[in-house]
Short mmCIF file of C-alpha atoms in Angstrom, two decimals:
data_model
loop_
_atom_site.label_atom_id
_atom_site.label_comp_id
_atom_site.label_asym_id
_atom_site.label_seq_id
_atom_site.Cartn_x
_atom_site.Cartn_y
_atom_site.Cartn_z
CA UNK A 1 0.06 0.14 -0.17
CA UNK A 2 2.16 4.19 -1.17
CA UNK A 3 1.03 6.57 0.85
CA UNK A 4 -1.46 7.27 -1.63
CA UNK A 5 -3.46 4.95 -0.63
CA UNK A 6 -3.14 4.10 3.12
CA UNK A 7 -5.37 7.39 4.65
CA UNK A 8 -8.58 5.44 2.09
CA UNK A 9 -6.95 2.39 3.24
CA UNK A 10 -8.25 3.40 6.56
CA UNK A 11 -11.36 3.67 5.63
CA UNK A 12 -11.72 0.77 4.26
CA UNK A 13 -10.80 -0.64 7.46
CA UNK A 14 -13.27 1.21 9.74
CA UNK A 15 -10.24 2.64 11.22
CA UNK A 16 -9.55 6.17 10.10
CA UNK A 17 -8.94 8.97 12.15
CA UNK A 18 -8.85 12.84 10.98
CA UNK A 19 -7.53 16.22 13.12
CA UNK A 20 -9.35 18.92 12.46
CA UNK A 21 -7.73 21.95 13.20
CA UNK A 22 -10.07 24.48 12.67
CA UNK A 23 -12.02 25.75 9.76
CA UNK A 24 -11.14 29.09 10.56
CA UNK A 25 -8.36 28.73 12.72
CA UNK A 26 -5.30 30.21 11.24
CA UNK A 27 -2.95 30.36 14.19
CA UNK A 28 0.08 29.09 11.51
CA UNK A 29 3.30 27.48 14.57
CA UNK A 30 -0.30 25.93 16.35
CA UNK A 31 -1.10 24.77 13.10
CA UNK A 32 1.69 23.62 12.36
CA UNK A 33 2.78 21.86 15.29
CA UNK A 34 -1.06 20.05 15.49
CA UNK A 35 -0.11 18.93 12.06
CA UNK A 36 3.24 17.32 13.37
CA UNK A 37 2.34 15.40 16.14
CA UNK A 38 -0.65 14.10 15.01
CA UNK A 39 0.91 12.69 11.29
CA UNK A 40 3.55 11.46 14.03
CA UNK A 41 0.82 10.00 16.22
CA UNK A 42 -1.02 7.75 12.83
CA UNK A 43 -4.00 10.57 11.54
CA UNK A 44 -5.06 9.92 8.36
CA UNK A 45 -6.41 12.40 6.53
CA UNK A 46 -5.85 17.01 8.55
CA UNK A 47 -8.08 19.30 7.61
CA UNK A 48 -6.82 22.61 7.97
CA UNK A 49 -8.07 26.55 7.00
CA UNK A 50 -9.16 27.68 2.74
CA UNK A 51 -5.84 30.06 3.90
CA UNK A 52 -2.49 29.65 1.31
CA UNK A 53 -0.38 31.37 4.91
CA UNK A 54 -2.39 27.58 6.94
CA UNK A 55 -1.90 25.26 4.41
CA UNK A 56 1.53 25.99 3.69
CA UNK A 57 1.66 26.01 7.71
CA UNK A 58 1.05 22.40 7.90
CA UNK A 59 2.47 21.43 4.48
CA UNK A 60 5.37 22.27 6.94
CA UNK A 61 4.20 20.05 9.60
CA UNK A 62 3.46 17.07 7.18
CA UNK A 63 7.60 17.23 5.86
CA UNK A 64 8.83 17.86 9.40
CA UNK A 65 6.86 14.79 10.29
CA UNK A 66 8.57 12.63 7.63
CA UNK A 67 11.79 13.06 8.63
CA UNK A 68 10.84 11.86 12.18
CA UNK A 69 9.33 8.61 10.93
CA UNK A 70 12.45 6.38 12.15
CA UNK A 71 13.00 8.37 15.59
CA UNK A 72 8.49 7.63 15.61
CA UNK A 73 8.91 4.32 15.39
CA UNK A 74 12.13 3.92 17.47
CA UNK A 75 10.08 5.48 20.20
CA UNK A 76 6.75 2.40 19.27
CA UNK A 77 4.49 4.46 17.46
CA UNK A 78 3.46 2.82 14.39
CA UNK A 79 3.48 6.43 11.89
CA UNK A 80 6.26 4.71 9.31
CA UNK A 81 5.77 8.17 6.79
CA UNK A 82 3.03 7.48 5.00
CA UNK A 83 1.23 11.81 4.99
CA UNK A 84 -1.92 11.49 5.59
CA UNK A 85 -4.67 13.26 3.88
CA UNK A 86 -4.40 17.22 4.01
CA UNK A 87 -7.56 18.68 3.30
CA UNK A 88 -9.12 22.10 2.53
CA UNK A 89 -12.88 23.94 4.82
CA UNK A 90 -15.08 25.31 2.83
CA UNK A 91 -18.45 26.43 3.23
CA UNK A 92 -21.34 26.96 0.65
CA UNK A 93 -23.03 29.92 3.44
CA UNK A 94 -23.45 31.04 7.05
CA UNK A 95 -21.91 28.36 8.76
CA UNK A 96 -20.73 28.08 12.49
CA UNK A 97 -16.84 27.27 11.61
CA UNK A 98 -16.58 29.85 10.10
CA UNK A 99 -16.71 32.72 12.03
CA UNK A 100 -14.27 34.65 14.14
CA UNK A 101 -15.29 36.91 17.42
CA UNK A 102 -14.61 40.29 18.14
CA UNK A 103 -15.46 43.33 20.54
CA UNK A 104 -13.94 46.69 21.18
CA UNK A 105 -12.37 45.96 24.63
CA UNK A 106 -11.91 49.72 25.21
CA UNK A 107 -15.84 49.09 26.17
CA UNK A 108 -15.09 46.50 28.05
CA UNK A 109 -15.68 48.50 32.19
CA UNK A 110 -12.70 48.58 34.59
CA UNK A 111 -13.99 45.76 37.07
CA UNK A 112 -15.36 42.90 34.42
CA UNK A 113 -14.70 39.74 34.84
CA UNK A 114 -14.31 38.53 31.99
CA UNK A 115 -15.73 35.78 31.83
CA UNK A 116 -14.97 35.25 28.36
CA UNK A 117 -11.09 35.87 28.44
CA UNK A 118 -11.47 32.84 31.49
CA UNK A 119 -14.06 30.65 28.55
CA UNK A 120 -11.81 30.44 25.79
CA UNK A 121 -10.85 28.00 24.93
CA UNK A 122 -8.00 28.90 22.06
CA UNK A 123 -6.55 31.41 24.53
CA UNK A 124 -7.33 34.26 21.63
CA UNK A 125 -9.09 36.72 24.14
CA UNK A 126 -6.06 38.03 25.90
CA UNK A 127 -6.42 41.35 28.13
CA UNK A 128 -3.18 44.19 28.03
CA UNK A 129 -0.62 41.31 27.47
CA UNK A 130 2.75 42.07 27.53
CA UNK A 131 3.44 39.31 25.10
CA UNK A 132 0.77 40.41 22.65
CA UNK A 133 1.34 43.48 23.61
CA UNK A 134 -2.45 43.93 22.42
CA UNK A 135 -6.38 44.06 24.60
CA UNK A 136 -9.66 42.25 22.83
CA UNK A 137 -9.34 39.23 20.01
CA UNK A 138 -6.66 37.67 19.00
CA UNK A 139 -7.88 36.36 15.78
CA UNK A 140 -5.71 34.07 14.60
CA UNK A 141 -6.40 32.36 17.29
CA UNK A 142 -10.05 32.15 16.90
CA UNK A 143 -12.08 29.11 15.43
CA UNK A 144 -15.40 30.92 16.10
CA UNK A 145 -16.58 28.89 18.53
CA UNK A 146 -19.02 30.83 20.38
CA UNK A 147 -18.86 30.49 24.31
CA UNK A 148 -17.66 34.25 25.21
CA UNK A 149 -21.20 35.65 23.43
CA UNK A 150 -23.53 33.97 26.05
CA UNK A 151 -20.85 34.73 28.42
CA UNK A 152 -20.49 38.79 28.26
CA UNK A 153 -22.16 40.42 31.01
CA UNK A 154 -22.05 43.56 28.80
CA UNK A 155 -23.86 41.49 25.07
CA UNK A 156 -20.93 43.80 23.33
CA UNK A 157 -19.08 40.54 21.87
CA UNK A 158 -19.89 39.74 18.65
CA UNK A 159 -19.53 37.27 14.89
CA UNK A 160 -18.45 38.72 11.82
CA UNK A 161 -18.85 35.42 9.31
CA UNK A 162 -16.74 34.64 6.03
CA UNK A 163 -17.88 33.04 3.48
CA UNK A 164 -16.45 31.20 0.28
CA UNK A 165 -15.84 33.18 -3.01
CA UNK A 166 -16.34 30.42 -5.41
CA UNK A 167 -14.65 31.95 -8.00
CA UNK A 168 -11.60 31.10 -6.05
CA UNK A 169 -12.32 27.37 -4.82
CA UNK A 170 -10.98 25.59 -8.31
CA UNK A 171 -7.72 27.68 -8.22
CA UNK A 172 -6.45 28.12 -4.31
CA UNK A 173 -7.27 23.42 -4.84
CA UNK A 174 -5.43 23.40 -7.80
CA UNK A 175 -2.25 25.32 -6.89
CA UNK A 176 -1.56 24.75 -2.93
CA UNK A 177 -1.33 20.33 -3.57
CA UNK A 178 -4.28 19.35 -1.00
CA UNK A 179 -6.18 16.15 -1.37
CA UNK A 180 -9.15 16.78 -0.45
CA UNK A 181 -11.85 19.17 0.33
CA UNK A 182 -14.69 19.15 2.66
CA UNK A 183 -17.30 21.28 1.79
CA UNK A 184 -19.63 22.96 5.45
CA UNK A 185 -23.34 22.51 4.22
CA UNK A 186 -26.66 23.10 5.88
CA UNK A 187 -30.27 21.41 4.61
CA UNK A 188 -32.07 24.24 2.41
CA UNK A 189 -29.66 25.13 0.45
CA UNK A 190 -29.52 23.00 -2.27
CA UNK A 191 -28.75 25.70 -4.51
CA UNK A 192 -25.66 27.34 -2.42
CA UNK A 193 -24.16 23.80 -3.34
CA UNK A 194 -24.64 24.01 -6.33
CA UNK A 195 -22.69 26.60 -6.74
CA UNK A 196 -20.36 26.40 -4.82
CA UNK A 197 -19.45 22.35 -6.68
CA UNK A 198 -20.01 24.39 -9.80
CA UNK A 199 -16.26 26.15 -9.64
CA UNK A 200 -14.80 23.10 -7.82
CA UNK A 201 -15.69 20.35 -10.33
CA UNK A 202 -13.19 21.02 -13.34
CA UNK A 203 -10.83 19.72 -10.71
CA UNK A 204 -12.50 17.26 -9.12
CA UNK A 205 -11.10 14.74 -10.21
CA UNK A 206 -7.60 15.28 -8.92
CA UNK A 207 -9.10 15.39 -5.28
CA UNK A 208 -8.64 12.35 -3.33
CA UNK A 209 -11.34 12.91 -1.66
CA UNK A 210 -14.43 14.31 -0.55
CA UNK A 211 -16.53 15.52 2.14
CA UNK A 212 -20.14 17.12 3.07
CA UNK A 213 -20.53 18.45 6.97
CA UNK A 214 -23.64 18.11 7.24
CA UNK A 215 -25.78 19.12 10.20
CA UNK A 216 -29.44 17.65 11.84
CA UNK A 217 -31.98 18.71 10.52
CA UNK A 218 -35.58 18.02 8.35
CA UNK A 219 -35.08 16.44 5.66
CA UNK A 220 -31.39 15.99 6.25
CA UNK A 221 -31.30 12.73 4.07
CA UNK A 222 -33.30 14.23 1.11
CA UNK A 223 -31.10 16.54 0.94
CA UNK A 224 -27.98 14.44 1.61
CA UNK A 225 -28.91 12.10 -1.68
CA UNK A 226 -29.47 14.87 -3.41
CA UNK A 227 -26.64 16.32 -3.26
CA UNK A 228 -25.72 12.93 -4.25
CA UNK A 229 -27.14 12.96 -7.46
CA UNK A 230 -25.46 16.28 -8.22
CA UNK A 231 -21.72 15.18 -7.31
CA UNK A 232 -22.23 11.62 -8.43
CA UNK A 233 -20.03 10.45 -9.85
CA UNK A 234 -17.09 10.82 -8.22
CA UNK A 235 -13.21 9.94 -8.86
CA UNK A 236 -12.79 10.15 -4.83
CA UNK A 237 -13.89 8.81 -1.89
CA UNK A 238 -16.69 10.94 -0.51
CA UNK A 239 -17.67 11.29 3.82
CA UNK A 240 -20.61 11.80 4.96
CA UNK A 241 -19.81 13.60 8.29
CA UNK A 242 -21.99 14.13 10.35
CA UNK A 243 -21.39 16.93 12.77
CA UNK A 244 -23.56 16.12 15.58
CA UNK A 245 -22.63 19.14 17.41
CA UNK A 246 -19.66 21.27 16.33
CA UNK A 247 -16.82 22.47 18.43
CA UNK A 248 -17.81 20.73 21.65
CA UNK A 249 -15.73 17.60 22.58
CA UNK A 250 -14.28 19.74 24.53
CA UNK A 251 -17.04 20.01 26.66
CA UNK A 252 -17.50 16.56 28.48
CA UNK A 253 -18.40 13.17 27.72
CA UNK A 254 -21.74 14.14 26.65
CA UNK A 255 -21.59 15.78 23.78
CA UNK A 256 -20.47 13.14 21.96
CA UNK A 257 -23.71 11.33 22.20
CA UNK A 258 -25.01 14.32 19.54
CA UNK A 259 -22.26 12.51 16.34
CA UNK A 260 -23.55 9.13 17.46
CA UNK A 261 -27.31 9.89 17.20
CA UNK A 262 -27.20 11.63 13.50
CA UNK A 263 -24.20 9.53 12.68
CA UNK A 264 -27.02 5.80 12.94
CA UNK A 265 -29.24 8.53 11.97
CA UNK A 266 -27.30 8.60 8.20
CA UNK A 267 -26.72 5.14 8.25
CA UNK A 268 -29.69 3.98 8.47
CA UNK A 269 -30.09 6.56 5.73
CA UNK A 270 -27.76 4.01 3.62
CA UNK A 271 -25.79 7.17 1.38
CA UNK A 272 -23.29 5.37 -0.91
CA UNK A 273 -20.04 6.40 0.70
CA UNK A 274 -18.32 6.21 3.75
CA UNK A 275 -20.04 8.13 7.22
CA UNK A 276 -17.30 9.74 9.87
CA UNK A 277 -18.23 11.77 13.12
CA UNK A 278 -17.39 15.10 13.70
CA UNK A 279 -18.85 17.56 16.32
CA UNK A 280 -18.52 16.29 19.85
CA UNK A 281 -15.71 13.83 19.23
CA UNK A 282 -14.12 13.88 22.45
CA UNK A 283 -12.14 10.25 24.52
CA UNK A 284 -15.74 9.08 24.59
CA UNK A 285 -16.23 8.11 21.20
CA UNK A 286 -14.71 5.55 19.84
CA UNK A 287 -15.93 3.87 24.02
CA UNK A 288 -19.36 4.58 22.62
CA UNK A 289 -18.94 3.47 19.25
CA UNK A 290 -17.67 0.04 20.08
CA UNK A 291 -20.34 0.09 23.25
CA UNK A 292 -23.22 0.36 20.55
CA UNK A 293 -21.28 -1.92 18.11
CA UNK A 294 -21.43 0.15 15.02
CA UNK A 295 -17.18 0.07 14.74
CA UNK A 296 -16.84 -2.23 11.56
CA UNK A 297 -14.47 -5.46 13.58
CA UNK A 298 -11.10 -5.98 11.98
CA UNK A 299 -11.41 -8.94 9.10
CA UNK A 300 -14.53 -7.79 7.71
CA UNK A 301 -14.96 -6.19 4.21
CA UNK A 302 -15.32 -2.87 3.19
CA UNK A 303 -18.51 -1.37 1.54
CA UNK A 304 -15.91 0.23 -1.71
CA UNK A 305 -17.67 -3.60 -2.68
CA UNK A 306 -15.85 -4.74 -6.27
CA UNK A 307 -13.16 -3.30 -7.32
CA UNK A 308 -12.65 -1.50 -4.93
CA UNK A 309 -9.41 -3.29 -4.11
CA UNK A 310 -7.90 -2.82 -7.50
CA UNK A 311 -9.54 0.75 -7.88
CA UNK A 312 -9.08 1.99 -3.60
CA UNK A 313 -9.69 5.63 -4.93
CA UNK A 314 -12.71 4.68 -5.66
CA UNK A 315 -16.26 6.00 -3.28
CA UNK A 316 -17.88 3.03 -1.38
CA UNK A 317 -20.70 2.00 -3.54
CA UNK A 318 -22.43 0.28 -1.42
CA UNK A 319 -23.75 1.78 2.15
CA UNK A 320 -21.69 1.55 5.27
CA UNK A 321 -23.49 0.12 8.03
CA UNK A 322 -20.76 1.32 10.53
CA UNK A 323 -19.04 4.00 10.92
CA UNK A 324 -16.00 3.85 8.96
CA UNK A 325 -14.05 7.20 11.30
CA UNK A 326 -14.50 9.55 13.85
CA UNK A 327 -12.71 13.57 12.75
CA UNK A 328 -11.63 15.46 16.33
CA UNK A 329 -11.33 19.06 16.36
CA UNK A 330 -11.33 20.86 19.75
CA UNK A 331 -11.44 18.44 21.95
CA UNK A 332 -7.38 16.43 20.06
CA UNK A 333 -6.19 21.22 20.19
CA UNK A 334 -7.48 21.54 23.79
CA UNK A 335 -5.22 18.27 24.51
CA UNK A 336 -2.52 19.29 23.50
CA UNK A 337 -2.88 22.96 23.98
CA UNK A 338 -0.87 22.52 27.34
CA UNK A 339 2.70 21.60 25.26
CA UNK A 340 1.90 24.04 22.65
CA UNK A 341 1.46 27.09 25.26
CA UNK A 342 4.78 26.12 26.73
CA UNK A 343 6.28 26.57 23.06
CA UNK A 344 4.76 29.35 22.20
CA UNK A 345 6.34 31.91 25.52
CA UNK A 346 9.65 30.20 24.32
CA UNK A 347 11.51 32.00 22.14
CA UNK A 348 14.41 32.97 20.62
CA UNK A 349 15.94 35.90 19.08
CA UNK A 350 17.96 35.94 15.22
CA UNK A 351 19.26 39.56 15.16
CA UNK A 352 16.28 41.18 15.38
CA UNK A 353 13.40 38.93 14.71
CA UNK A 354 12.25 36.88 16.99
CA UNK A 355 10.51 33.60 16.31
CA UNK A 356 9.04 30.89 17.63
CA UNK A 357 10.57 27.09 18.61
CA UNK A 358 9.56 24.92 16.05
CA UNK A 359 7.83 21.82 17.71
CA UNK A 360 10.42 19.42 16.76
CA UNK A 361 13.43 22.04 18.22
CA UNK A 362 12.26 20.83 21.73
CA UNK A 363 12.79 17.17 21.54
CA UNK A 364 11.52 16.74 25.04
CA UNK A 365 7.38 18.86 24.96
CA UNK A 366 8.23 17.31 20.00
CA UNK A 367 7.19 13.91 22.22
CA UNK A 368 5.00 13.50 24.75
CA UNK A 369 2.65 15.55 22.38
CA UNK A 370 2.91 12.97 19.90
CA UNK A 371 2.16 10.23 23.36
CA UNK A 372 -1.28 11.95 23.68
CA UNK A 373 -1.70 12.94 20.27
CA UNK A 374 -1.10 9.09 19.99
CA UNK A 375 -3.80 8.37 23.25
CA UNK A 376 -6.62 9.97 20.62
CA UNK A 377 -5.47 7.96 17.77
CA UNK A 378 -4.99 4.57 19.29
CA UNK A 379 -8.64 4.68 20.67
CA UNK A 380 -9.97 4.12 17.27
CA UNK A 381 -6.97 1.94 15.72
CA UNK A 382 -6.42 -0.43 17.83
CA UNK A 383 -9.49 -1.39 16.04
CA UNK A 384 -8.17 -3.34 13.58
CA UNK A 385 -5.48 -4.71 15.99
CA UNK A 386 -7.37 -7.14 17.74
#
């Protein structure tokens, strides 16, 4: 199995792991470090914002991982230099994944207890930061979870949204060398989805994978069938990402229930393609899937149907009977945040320019990060080790 096909093999086996860096997360050092750590831990896909600088940061992380493959194996990690797919996320309209929090810090009363600062999982809200020389929302760190909005006692925090420009998408996909695209959509946006798809479709055959992410809603399965009719036939694989409770996995174990419930609903619809959970996924997700018998057991055949072994890039022809994988976003990022924070606070001076230390330059922090990442990746990968 070549590097090219290794992630698709994971989809077929039912042990696919995707890291979601965040569709609007643009903190380049963190994207690079997260990509590096989770690649060495065995991730199959790295999903990043459709921003050339972010894509370049992720690609740098992938390259750094390749150079550390032998070290990873010596330390007991399974990474063999296989590159995970690099995916970019796009949207066909308003979506909570594509927004940023904003507020004017001069409007904040001096006696405010600043609950927004404490609740922000990305540490994107700061006041009188010595390092940043700034107060307010650090835009590149904010990924739009919205937790700061309801806790502001003065209701002065708002969000600004970013909607993809369809005409700009295709050149982005073709010029950066990404392997996959994920489209975030919602029930009732067929016309908007079609417009975005028309911009992508001339280059769709170059993609190894297309993912469609959709939250629950009335008529959801009929909507997904309409989307399939619109995009079929596909040369690459197709994933239905069930967005149970967006950006909530780090809140508590109970958030995973929405993701599992929505995954069951899409499985029942028997759509061609693979079903992958997201939205509320965390350390409890795989255990829940196992308990409910929703993960494929080692040795079971994939859903791809006849010809898949010869042409592993072809999408699944038959409906899946089990969940093929899990995507982790906020939980996966918060899991490594203590290490990334330590790294961010370590700076090296090069003449008058200061730069954050790269993760691979601090061996202790690097392998601590990989060990933490592996503790999450291995939960689903152990399915095929029995």
